[in-house]
Amino acid sequence: QVQLVETGGGLVPAGGSLRLSCAASGRTFSRYAMGWFRQAPGVEREFVASIDLNGVSTYYADSVKGRFTSSRDNAKSTVSLQMNSLKPEDTAVYYCATMTYYRLRRGDYWGQGTQVTVSS
């Protein structure tokens, strides 16, 4: 099992940028694909982005493609989400999660989430 802690959320004006990070405990981080998901109030949690075991392949929801970039550092057991050109509709709690396969859009182990608020 792996434990995940997200950081980097906050309040940002529309058009701004934020970088989320997720730190994993345990020695098995490199065995997992990693994903980012988000949940806005009253909405089901949705897939945002993911990255494969080696950090070579990434996958994005259409709503964030071209604006968000996922990366990972297996030596540091961290995964990041760089979010640019943020929109008010990006406001949500963002979660990182381990994934069995990076294109499955389904998380297994979850962090506690970090709030991202984009003001208009």
mmCIF file of C-alpha atoms in Angstrom:
data_model
loop_
_atom_site.group_PDB
_atom_site.id
_atom_site.type_symbol
_atom_site.label_atom_id
_atom_site.label_comp_id
_atom_site.label_asym_id
_atom_site.label_seq_id
_atom_site.Cartn_x
_atom_site.Cartn_y
_atom_site.Cartn_z
ATOM 1 C CA GLN A 1 0.000 0.000 0.000
ATOM 2 C CA VAL A 2 1.129 3.551 -0.649
ATOM 3 C CA GLN A 3 0.153 6.781 1.062
ATOM 4 C CA LEU A 4 -0.279 9.955 -0.963
ATOM 5 C CA VAL A 5 -0.211 13.603 0.094
ATOM 6 C CA GLU A 6 -1.137 16.411 -2.305
ATOM 7 C CA THR A 7 0.101 19.990 -1.958
ATOM 8 C CA GLY A 8 0.056 23.146 -4.029
ATOM 9 C CA GLY A 9 -3.600 24.051 -4.201
ATOM 10 C CA GLY A 10 -4.830 27.577 -3.673
ATOM 11 C CA LEU A 11 -6.720 30.557 -5.062
ATOM 12 C CA VAL A 12 -5.673 31.873 -8.469
ATOM 13 C CA PRO A 13 -7.287 34.277 -10.963
ATOM 14 C CA ALA A 14 -8.525 33.000 -14.295
ATOM 15 C CA GLY A 15 -5.636 32.659 -16.709
ATOM 16 C CA GLY A 16 -3.184 31.939 -13.941
ATOM 17 C CA SER A 17 -1.139 28.871 -13.129
ATOM 18 C CA LEU A 18 -0.688 26.445 -10.283
ATOM 19 C CA ARG A 19 1.521 23.429 -9.780
ATOM 20 C CA LEU A 20 0.208 20.551 -7.717
ATOM 21 C CA SER A 21 2.503 17.958 -6.230
ATOM 22 C CA CYS A 22 1.796 14.548 -4.777
ATOM 23 C CA ALA A 23 4.309 12.835 -2.521
ATOM 24 C CA ALA A 24 4.132 9.100 -2.049
ATOM 25 C CA SER A 25 5.416 7.052 0.829
ATOM 26 C CA GLY A 26 6.780 3.562 0.459
ATOM 27 C CA ARG A 27 9.234 1.985 -1.920
ATOM 28 C CA THR A 28 6.756 0.856 -4.550
ATOM 29 C CA PHE A 29 5.990 4.203 -6.167
ATOM 30 C CA SER A 30 7.664 3.311 -9.462
ATOM 31 C CA ARG A 31 5.379 0.294 -9.823
ATOM 32 C CA TYR A 32 2.286 2.474 -10.191
ATOM 33 C CA ALA A 33 0.910 4.579 -12.936
ATOM 34 C CA MET A 34 -0.306 7.804 -11.344
ATOM 35 C CA GLY A 35 -3.361 9.885 -11.996
ATOM 36 C CA TRP A 36 -4.971 13.178 -11.117
ATOM 37 C CA PHE A 37 -8.700 13.471 -10.581
ATOM 38 C CA ARG A 38 -10.920 16.303 -9.434
ATOM 39 C CA GLN A 39 -14.298 16.792 -7.847
ATOM 40 C CA ALA A 40 -16.337 19.958 -7.861
ATOM 41 C CA PRO A 41 -19.318 20.447 -5.496
ATOM 42 C CA GLY A 42 -22.321 18.450 -6.588
ATOM 43 C CA VAL A 43 -20.389 16.709 -9.363
ATOM 44 C CA GLU A 44 -18.923 13.226 -9.562
ATOM 45 C CA ARG A 45 -15.179 12.923 -9.360
ATOM 46 C CA GLU A 46 -13.643 13.016 -12.823
ATOM 47 C CA PHE A 47 -10.394 11.995 -14.417
ATOM 48 C CA VAL A 48 -7.974 14.812 -15.248
ATOM 49 C CA ALA A 49 -4.588 13.405 -16.216
ATOM 50 C CA SER A 50 -2.335 10.404 -15.808
ATOM 51 C CA ILE A 51 1.210 9.264 -16.400
ATOM 52 C CA ASP A 52 2.692 5.824 -16.895
ATOM 53 C CA LEU A 53 5.198 4.016 -14.668
ATOM 54 C CA ASN A 54 8.269 5.534 -16.291
ATOM 55 C CA GLY A 55 6.930 9.019 -16.924
ATOM 56 C CA VAL A 56 7.107 8.557 -20.680
ATOM 57 C CA SER A 57 3.436 8.453 -21.636
ATOM 58 C CA THR A 58 0.717 10.785 -20.445
ATOM 59 C CA TYR A 59 -3.037 10.945 -20.934
ATOM 60 C CA TYR A 60 -5.386 13.884 -20.447
ATOM 61 C CA ALA A 61 -9.056 14.649 -20.301
ATOM 62 C CA ASP A 62 -10.160 16.721 -23.275
ATOM 63 C CA SER A 63 -11.108 19.577 -20.954
ATOM 64 C CA VAL A 64 -7.492 20.092 -19.835
ATOM 65 C CA LYS A 65 -5.514 18.959 -22.861
ATOM 66 C CA GLY A 66 -2.976 21.574 -23.880
ATOM 67 C CA ARG A 67 -3.251 23.399 -20.538
ATOM 68 C CA PHE A 68 -2.207 20.792 -17.965
ATOM 69 C CA THR A 69 0.981 18.731 -17.908
ATOM 70 C CA SER A 70 1.713 15.760 -15.699
ATOM 71 C CA SER A 71 5.211 14.669 -14.746
ATOM 72 C CA ARG A 72 6.838 12.403 -12.187
ATOM 73 C CA ASP A 73 10.133 11.879 -10.438
ATOM 74 C CA ASN A 74 10.473 8.264 -9.354
ATOM 75 C CA ALA A 75 13.677 8.977 -7.438
ATOM 76 C CA LYS A 76 11.727 11.393 -5.229
ATOM 77 C CA SER A 77 8.444 9.441 -5.328
ATOM 78 C CA THR A 78 6.544 12.482 -6.527
ATOM 79 C CA VAL A 79 4.106 13.275 -9.289
ATOM 80 C CA SER A 80 3.175 16.784 -10.365
ATOM 81 C CA LEU A 81 0.451 18.518 -12.304
ATOM 82 C CA GLN A 82 1.318 21.833 -13.908
ATOM 83 C CA MET A 83 -1.888 23.724 -14.592
ATOM 84 C CA ASN A 84 -1.779 26.719 -16.917
ATOM 85 C CA SER A 85 -4.457 28.980 -18.365
ATOM 86 C CA LEU A 86 -6.752 28.078 -15.514
ATOM 87 C CA LYS A 87 -10.481 28.627 -15.882
ATOM 88 C CA PRO A 88 -13.198 29.031 -13.246
ATOM 89 C CA GLU A 89 -14.549 25.628 -14.268
ATOM 90 C CA ASP A 90 -11.256 24.080 -13.111
ATOM 91 C CA THR A 91 -12.285 24.864 -9.534
ATOM 92 C CA ALA A 92 -12.404 21.601 -7.601
ATOM 93 C CA VAL A 93 -10.672 19.441 -5.054
ATOM 94 C CA TYR A 94 -7.805 17.711 -6.839
ATOM 95 C CA TYR A 95 -6.714 14.214 -5.878
ATOM 96 C CA CYS A 96 -3.781 12.129 -6.903
ATOM 97 C CA ALA A 97 -4.161 8.378 -7.069
ATOM 98 C CA THR A 98 -2.281 5.277 -7.999
ATOM 99 C CA MET A 99 -3.514 3.509 -11.095
ATOM 100 C CA THR A 100 -3.194 0.005 -12.445
ATOM 101 C CA TYR A 101 -2.757 1.364 -15.959
ATOM 102 C CA TYR A 102 -2.496 5.014 -16.920
ATOM 103 C CA ARG A 103 -5.292 4.941 -19.502
ATOM 104 C CA LEU A 104 -7.885 3.237 -17.289
ATOM 105 C CA ARG A 105 -9.223 6.483 -15.753
ATOM 106 C CA ARG A 106 -9.667 4.717 -12.448
ATOM 107 C CA GLY A 107 -7.729 5.292 -9.238
ATOM 108 C CA ASP A 108 -6.877 2.742 -6.584
ATOM 109 C CA TYR A 109 -5.169 4.437 -3.632
ATOM 110 C CA TRP A 110 -6.053 8.086 -3.040
ATOM 111 C CA GLY A 111 -4.638 11.146 -1.376
ATOM 112 C CA GLN A 112 -6.723 13.480 0.758
ATOM 113 C CA GLY A 113 -7.042 16.129 -1.931
ATOM 114 C CA THR A 114 -6.093 19.769 -2.309
ATOM 115 C CA GLN A 115 -8.461 22.626 -3.115
ATOM 116 C CA VAL A 116 -7.990 24.627 -6.295
ATOM 117 C CA THR A 117 -10.133 27.727 -6.710
ATOM 118 C CA VAL A 118 -10.027 29.814 -9.872
ATOM 119 C CA SER A 119 -11.672 33.208 -9.620
ATOM 120 C CA SER A 120 -13.297 34.876 -12.601
#
